[in-house]
Tab-separated table of C-alpha atoms in Angstrom:
chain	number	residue	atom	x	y	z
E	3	UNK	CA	-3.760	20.217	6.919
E	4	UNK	CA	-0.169	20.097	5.437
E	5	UNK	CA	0.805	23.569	6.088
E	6	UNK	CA	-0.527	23.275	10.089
E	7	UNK	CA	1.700	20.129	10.185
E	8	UNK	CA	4.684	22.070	8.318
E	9	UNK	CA	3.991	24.567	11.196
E	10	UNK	CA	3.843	22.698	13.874
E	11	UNK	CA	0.070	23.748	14.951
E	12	UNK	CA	-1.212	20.147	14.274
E	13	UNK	CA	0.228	16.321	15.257
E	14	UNK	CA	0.682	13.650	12.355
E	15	UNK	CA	-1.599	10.570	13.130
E	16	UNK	CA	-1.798	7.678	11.441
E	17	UNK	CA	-5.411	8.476	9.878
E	18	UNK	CA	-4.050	11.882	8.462
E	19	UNK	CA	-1.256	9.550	6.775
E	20	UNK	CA	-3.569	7.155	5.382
E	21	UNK	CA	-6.289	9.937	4.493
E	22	UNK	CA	-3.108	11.586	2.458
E	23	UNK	CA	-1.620	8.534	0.535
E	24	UNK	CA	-5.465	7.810	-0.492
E	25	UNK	CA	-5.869	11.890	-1.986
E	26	UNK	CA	-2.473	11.152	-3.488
E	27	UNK	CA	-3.030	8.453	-4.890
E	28	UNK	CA	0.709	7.332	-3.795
E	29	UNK	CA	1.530	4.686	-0.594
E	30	UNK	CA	1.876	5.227	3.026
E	31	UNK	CA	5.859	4.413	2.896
E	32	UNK	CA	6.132	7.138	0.347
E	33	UNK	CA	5.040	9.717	2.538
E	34	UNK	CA	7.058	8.627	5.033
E	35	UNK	CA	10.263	8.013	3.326
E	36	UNK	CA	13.185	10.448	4.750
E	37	UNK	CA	14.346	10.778	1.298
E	38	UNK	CA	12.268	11.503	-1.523
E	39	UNK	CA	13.423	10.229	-4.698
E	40	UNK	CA	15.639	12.050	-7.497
E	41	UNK	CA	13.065	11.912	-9.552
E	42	UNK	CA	9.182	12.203	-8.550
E	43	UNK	CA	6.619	11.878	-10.980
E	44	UNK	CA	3.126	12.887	-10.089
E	45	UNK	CA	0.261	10.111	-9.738
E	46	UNK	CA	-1.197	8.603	-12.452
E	47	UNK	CA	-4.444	10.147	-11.536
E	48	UNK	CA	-3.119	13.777	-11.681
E	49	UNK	CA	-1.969	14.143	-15.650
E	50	UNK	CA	-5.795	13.240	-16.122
E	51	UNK	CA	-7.270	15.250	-13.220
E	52	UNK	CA	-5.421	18.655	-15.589
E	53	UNK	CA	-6.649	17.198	-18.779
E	54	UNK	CA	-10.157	17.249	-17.487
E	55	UNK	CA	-9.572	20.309	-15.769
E	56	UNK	CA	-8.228	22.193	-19.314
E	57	UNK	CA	-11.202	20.889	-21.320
E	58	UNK	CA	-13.521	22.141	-19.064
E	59	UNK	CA	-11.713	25.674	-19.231
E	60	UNK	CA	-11.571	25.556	-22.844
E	61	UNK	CA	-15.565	24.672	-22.565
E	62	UNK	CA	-16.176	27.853	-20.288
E	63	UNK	CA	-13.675	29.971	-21.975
């Protein structure tokens, strides 16, 4: 979905917003702030998202 809005094939509604911020785990004001930042530093959720993700590669591997 962010690469059709990037490209212009598909509008921004509020519901894509909110859906987003939720997946992201960040707020709806970040997503729409015109600046982002100097430094970002990913969701709290994502540094355990890859250490789950890594164990279960080392499992499989």
């Amino acid at each position: 979905m962010i690469s059709q809005i990037e490209k212009g094939n598909a509008m921004l509604s509020f519901e894509i917003i909110s859906k987003l911020a939720e997946r992201l785990n960040c707020s709806i004001t970040f997503l729409l702030e015109e600046e982002a930042p100097e430094t970002v530093s990913p969701p709290p959720s994502i540094p355990a998202q890859l250490v789950r993700a890594n164990n279960i590669l080392k499992a499989i591997c």
